[in-house]
């Protein structure tokens, strides 16, 4: 169906189209102006590798040699395994429920920066309140640093052999996520479009059904003879009574002849 046909159909059913369009426009304006907002706050950490002592330092410094170096994550070539373990622990539903019970937001995400791998990790928290988003990001960031330390100390490793998080950014003021508002507007517009075409289709089918019913009634009326006007019927009956009889039929016998006229006529007949 080409656009001209669509516009023509919409205009032909304008009394259905206009209310739906106005309703959709009002809903879009309401969503844009009064719908709940979503704010996001971010905290970023850089993971730095420990300053592992050299063999020379271990041989010449007895205190350093006594330190516990049993950090299992030092066996990995980078910090990706450590960061993934911490993210998995903080994504536990139990921890999310603890945040809810404490009055914080539960919508947060911990993920590495795509271009830098696991060397830079960002904690993002979103909420309908800017203050709640900032507080949630700050709390989850603190939990990230403490969990990062605790998982490395599973074997009692000394702090010198631990990866250290360094705060790079945040938590600053929360920013509104306009993408959520735009997503809501798109959903409302799609729902309005579906409602519009559904209403137009229903109105069009009702109109076509009414047209078919009208044509059917007109066809039946044309097949039946028209009813004659009673006055015309009376005039036609009077005309028949007043018209002379045809020659093909004998004239009716007269019943108004008197007895004297009948005797005179009989006498004339006998004399002749």
Coordinates of C-alpha atoms in Angstrom, one line a residue:
X1 CA 0.0 0.0 0.0
X2 CA 1.5 3.3 -1.1
X3 CA 1.7 6.4 1.2
X4 CA -1.0 8.3 -0.7
X5 CA -3.5 5.4 -0.2
X6 CA -2.7 5.3 3.5
X7 CA -3.2 9.1 3.9
X8 CA -6.4 8.9 1.9
X9 CA -7.7 6.1 4.1
X10 CA -6.8 8.0 7.2
X11 CA -8.5 11.2 6.0
X12 CA -11.6 9.3 4.9
X13 CA -11.8 8.0 8.5
X14 CA -10.8 11.3 10.1
X15 CA -13.3 11.1 12.9
X16 CA -11.6 8.0 14.1
X17 CA -8.0 9.1 13.2
X18 CA -8.0 12.5 14.9
X19 CA -9.0 11.3 18.4
X20 CA -6.4 8.6 18.3
X21 CA -3.7 11.0 17.1
X22 CA -4.5 13.5 19.8
X23 CA -4.5 10.9 22.4
X24 CA -1.1 9.6 21.3
X25 CA 0.3 13.1 21.2
X26 CA -1.0 13.8 24.7
X27 CA 0.6 10.5 26.0
X28 CA 3.9 11.4 24.4
X29 CA 3.9 14.9 26.0
X30 CA 3.0 13.4 29.4
X31 CA 5.8 10.8 29.2
X32 CA 8.4 13.4 28.2
X33 CA 7.4 15.9 30.9
X34 CA 6.1 13.9 33.8
X35 CA 7.2 10.3 33.5
X36 CA 9.8 9.1 36.1
X37 CA 13.4 10.0 35.3
X38 CA 16.4 7.7 35.6
X39 CA 19.7 9.0 36.8
X40 CA 23.1 7.3 36.6
X41 CA 26.3 7.8 38.7
X42 CA 29.7 6.2 37.9
X43 CA 32.8 5.3 39.9
X44 CA 35.9 4.1 38.1
X45 CA 38.9 2.2 39.5
X46 CA 42.2 1.3 38.0
X47 CA 43.8 -2.0 39.2
X48 CA 47.5 -1.7 39.7
X49 CA 49.8 -4.7 40.0
X50 CA 51.8 -5.2 43.3
X51 CA 55.4 -4.2 43.6
X52 CA 56.8 -7.7 43.9
X53 CA 60.3 -7.8 45.4
X54 CA 63.1 -9.0 43.3
X55 CA 65.3 -12.0 44.1
X56 CA 68.1 -9.8 45.2
X57 CA 65.8 -7.9 47.7
X58 CA 64.6 -11.2 49.1
X59 CA 68.1 -12.5 49.6
X60 CA 69.3 -9.3 51.3
X61 CA 66.2 -8.2 53.3
X62 CA 65.1 -10.7 55.8
X63 CA 61.9 -8.8 56.7
X64 CA 60.8 -8.8 53.1
X65 CA 61.6 -12.5 52.8
X66 CA 59.3 -13.3 55.7
X67 CA 56.3 -11.7 54.1
X68 CA 53.5 -14.1 52.9
X69 CA 53.5 -13.9 49.1
X70 CA 50.8 -16.5 48.6
X71 CA 48.4 -14.5 46.5
X72 CA 46.8 -17.0 44.0
X73 CA 45.9 -14.2 41.5
X74 CA 49.5 -13.3 41.0
X75 CA 49.8 -16.5 39.0
X76 CA 47.6 -15.0 36.3
X77 CA 49.3 -12.9 33.7
X78 CA 47.0 -9.9 34.3
X79 CA 44.2 -8.7 36.7
X80 CA 41.4 -10.0 34.5
X81 CA 40.7 -13.1 36.6
X82 CA 40.8 -11.1 39.8
X83 CA 38.4 -8.5 38.5
X84 CA 36.0 -11.1 37.2
X85 CA 35.9 -12.9 40.5
X86 CA 35.0 -9.7 42.3
X87 CA 32.3 -8.8 39.8
X88 CA 30.8 -12.3 40.2
X89 CA 30.7 -11.9 44.0
X90 CA 29.0 -8.5 43.9
X91 CA 26.5 -9.8 41.4
X92 CA 25.2 -12.4 43.8
X93 CA 21.4 -12.0 44.4
X94 CA 22.1 -12.1 48.2
X95 CA 24.2 -9.0 48.0
X96 CA 21.5 -7.3 45.8
X97 CA 18.9 -8.1 48.5
X98 CA 21.2 -6.6 51.2
X99 CA 21.3 -3.4 49.2
X100 CA 17.5 -3.3 49.0
X101 CA 17.2 -3.9 52.7
X102 CA 19.6 -1.1 53.5
X103 CA 17.6 1.3 51.4
X104 CA 19.9 1.6 48.4
X105 CA 19.2 1.1 44.8
X106 CA 19.7 -2.4 43.4
X107 CA 20.2 -1.5 39.8
X108 CA 23.9 -1.3 39.3
X109 CA 26.5 -2.7 37.0
X110 CA 30.2 -3.5 37.3
X111 CA 32.1 -3.8 34.1
X112 CA 35.6 -3.2 32.6
X113 CA 36.2 -0.4 30.2
X114 CA 36.0 -2.1 26.8
X115 CA 39.1 -0.4 25.4
X116 CA 41.3 -1.1 28.4
X117 CA 40.2 -4.6 29.4
X118 CA 40.2 -5.4 33.1
X119 CA 42.8 -2.7 34.0
X120 CA 40.0 -0.1 34.5
X121 CA 36.7 -1.1 36.0
X122 CA 33.6 1.1 36.2
X123 CA 30.8 0.8 38.7
X124 CA 27.5 2.3 37.4
X125 CA 24.4 2.7 39.5
X126 CA 21.0 4.0 38.3
X127 CA 17.9 5.2 40.2
X128 CA 15.0 7.5 39.9
X129 CA 16.7 9.7 42.5
X130 CA 20.0 11.4 41.7
X131 CA 21.1 11.2 45.4
X132 CA 20.2 7.5 45.6
X133 CA 22.2 6.8 42.4
X134 CA 25.3 8.5 43.8
X135 CA 25.0 6.8 47.2
X136 CA 24.5 3.4 45.6
X137 CA 27.5 3.9 43.3
X138 CA 29.7 5.0 46.2
X139 CA 28.6 2.0 48.4
X140 CA 29.1 -0.5 45.6
X141 CA 32.5 1.0 44.8
X142 CA 33.6 0.6 48.5
X143 CA 32.3 -3.0 48.4
X144 CA 34.4 -3.5 45.2
X145 CA 37.6 -2.4 46.9
X146 CA 37.0 -4.4 50.0
X147 CA 36.1 -7.5 48.1
X148 CA 39.1 -7.1 45.9
X149 CA 41.3 -7.1 49.0
X150 CA 39.6 -10.0 50.8
X151 CA 39.7 -12.4 47.9
X152 CA 43.4 -11.9 47.5
X153 CA 44.0 -12.6 51.2
X154 CA 42.4 -16.0 51.1
X155 CA 45.8 -17.5 51.9
X156 CA 46.9 -14.7 54.2
X157 CA 49.0 -12.8 51.6
X158 CA 50.7 -9.7 52.7
X159 CA 49.5 -6.3 51.4
X160 CA 52.7 -5.9 49.3
X161 CA 51.6 -8.8 47.1
X162 CA 48.1 -7.6 46.5
X163 CA 46.5 -5.8 43.5
X164 CA 45.5 -2.3 44.6
X165 CA 42.4 -0.3 43.3
X166 CA 43.0 3.3 42.7
X167 CA 40.0 5.7 42.4
X168 CA 40.1 7.3 39.0
X169 CA 36.7 9.1 38.8
X170 CA 33.6 9.7 40.9
X171 CA 31.2 9.4 42.4
X172 CA 30.2 12.8 40.8
X173 CA 26.8 14.2 40.3
X174 CA 24.3 11.8 38.7
X175 CA 23.3 12.4 35.1
X176 CA 19.9 11.8 33.6
X177 CA 19.7 8.9 31.2
X178 CA 17.9 10.5 28.2
X179 CA 17.9 7.2 26.4
X180 CA 15.3 5.8 28.8
X181 CA 13.0 8.7 28.2
X182 CA 13.5 8.3 24.5
X183 CA 12.8 4.6 24.8
X184 CA 9.5 5.4 26.6
X185 CA 8.5 7.9 23.9
X186 CA 9.2 5.3 21.1
X187 CA 7.1 2.7 22.9
X188 CA 4.2 5.1 23.4
X189 CA 4.4 6.2 19.7
X190 CA 4.4 2.5 18.5
X191 CA 1.4 1.7 20.7
X192 CA -0.5 4.8 19.3
X193 CA 0.3 3.7 15.8
X194 CA -1.0 0.2 16.4
X195 CA -4.2 1.7 18.0
X196 CA -4.6 4.1 15.1
X197 CA -4.4 1.5 12.3
X198 CA -6.6 -0.9 14.3
X199 CA -9.3 1.7 14.8
X200 CA -9.2 2.7 11.2
X201 CA -9.4 -0.9 10.1
X202 CA -12.5 -1.5 12.3
X203 CA -14.1 1.7 11.0
X204 CA -13.4 0.8 7.4
X205 CA -14.9 -2.7 7.8
X206 CA -18.0 -1.3 9.5
X207 CA -18.5 1.2 6.6
X208 CA -18.0 -1.4 3.9
X209 CA -20.5 -3.7 5.7
X210 CA -23.0 -0.9 5.9
X211 CA -22.6 -0.2 2.1
X212 CA -23.1 -3.9 1.2
X213 CA -26.2 -4.0 3.4
X214 CA -27.6 -0.9 1.6
X215 CA -26.9 -2.3 -1.8
X216 CA -28.7 -5.5 -0.9
X217 CA -31.8 -3.7 0.4
X218 CA -31.9 -1.5 -2.8
X219 CA -31.6 -4.6 -5.0
X220 CA -34.5 -6.4 -3.3
X221 CA -36.6 -3.2 -3.6
X222 CA -36.0 -3.0 -7.3
X223 CA -37.1 -6.6 -7.9
X224 CA -40.5 -6.0 -6.2
X225 CA -43.3 -4.1 -8.0
X226 CA -44.0 -0.7 -6.7
X227 CA -47.1 -0.4 -4.5
X228 CA -49.9 1.5 -6.2
X229 CA -51.3 4.6 -4.7
X230 CA -54.8 4.0 -3.3
X231 CA -56.1 7.2 -4.9
X232 CA -54.7 6.1 -8.3
X233 CA -56.4 2.7 -7.8
X234 CA -59.8 4.3 -7.2
X235 CA -59.4 6.5 -10.2
X236 CA -58.5 3.6 -12.4
X237 CA -61.6 1.6 -11.1
X238 CA -63.9 4.5 -11.9
X239 CA -62.4 4.9 -15.3
X240 CA -63.2 1.2 -16.1
X241 CA -66.8 1.6 -15.0
X242 CA -67.2 4.7 -17.2
X243 CA -65.6 3.4 -20.3
X244 CA -67.9 1.9 -23.2
X245 CA -68.0 -1.8 -23.7
X246 CA -66.0 -3.3 -26.5
X247 CA -67.7 -4.5 -29.7
X248 CA -66.4 -8.0 -29.1
X249 CA -68.7 -8.5 -26.2
X250 CA -72.6 -8.3 -26.3
X251 CA -74.2 -5.5 -24.6
X252 CA -75.8 -6.4 -21.3
X253 CA -79.6 -6.9 -21.2
X254 CA -81.6 -4.0 -20.1
X255 CA -83.6 -4.6 -17.0
X256 CA -85.3 -1.1 -16.8
X257 CA -88.0 -1.8 -19.7
X258 CA -91.6 -1.3 -18.5
X259 CA -94.5 -3.6 -19.3
X260 CA -96.3 -1.1 -21.6
X261 CA -93.2 -0.6 -23.7
X262 CA -92.8 -4.4 -23.9
X263 CA -96.5 -4.9 -25.1
X264 CA -96.2 -2.1 -27.8
X265 CA -93.1 -3.7 -29.1
X266 CA -94.7 -7.1 -29.2
X267 CA -97.8 -5.7 -31.2
X268 CA -95.5 -4.1 -33.8
X269 CA -93.8 -7.3 -34.2
X270 CA -97.1 -9.3 -34.8
X271 CA -98.5 -6.8 -37.3
X272 CA -95.5 -6.9 -39.4

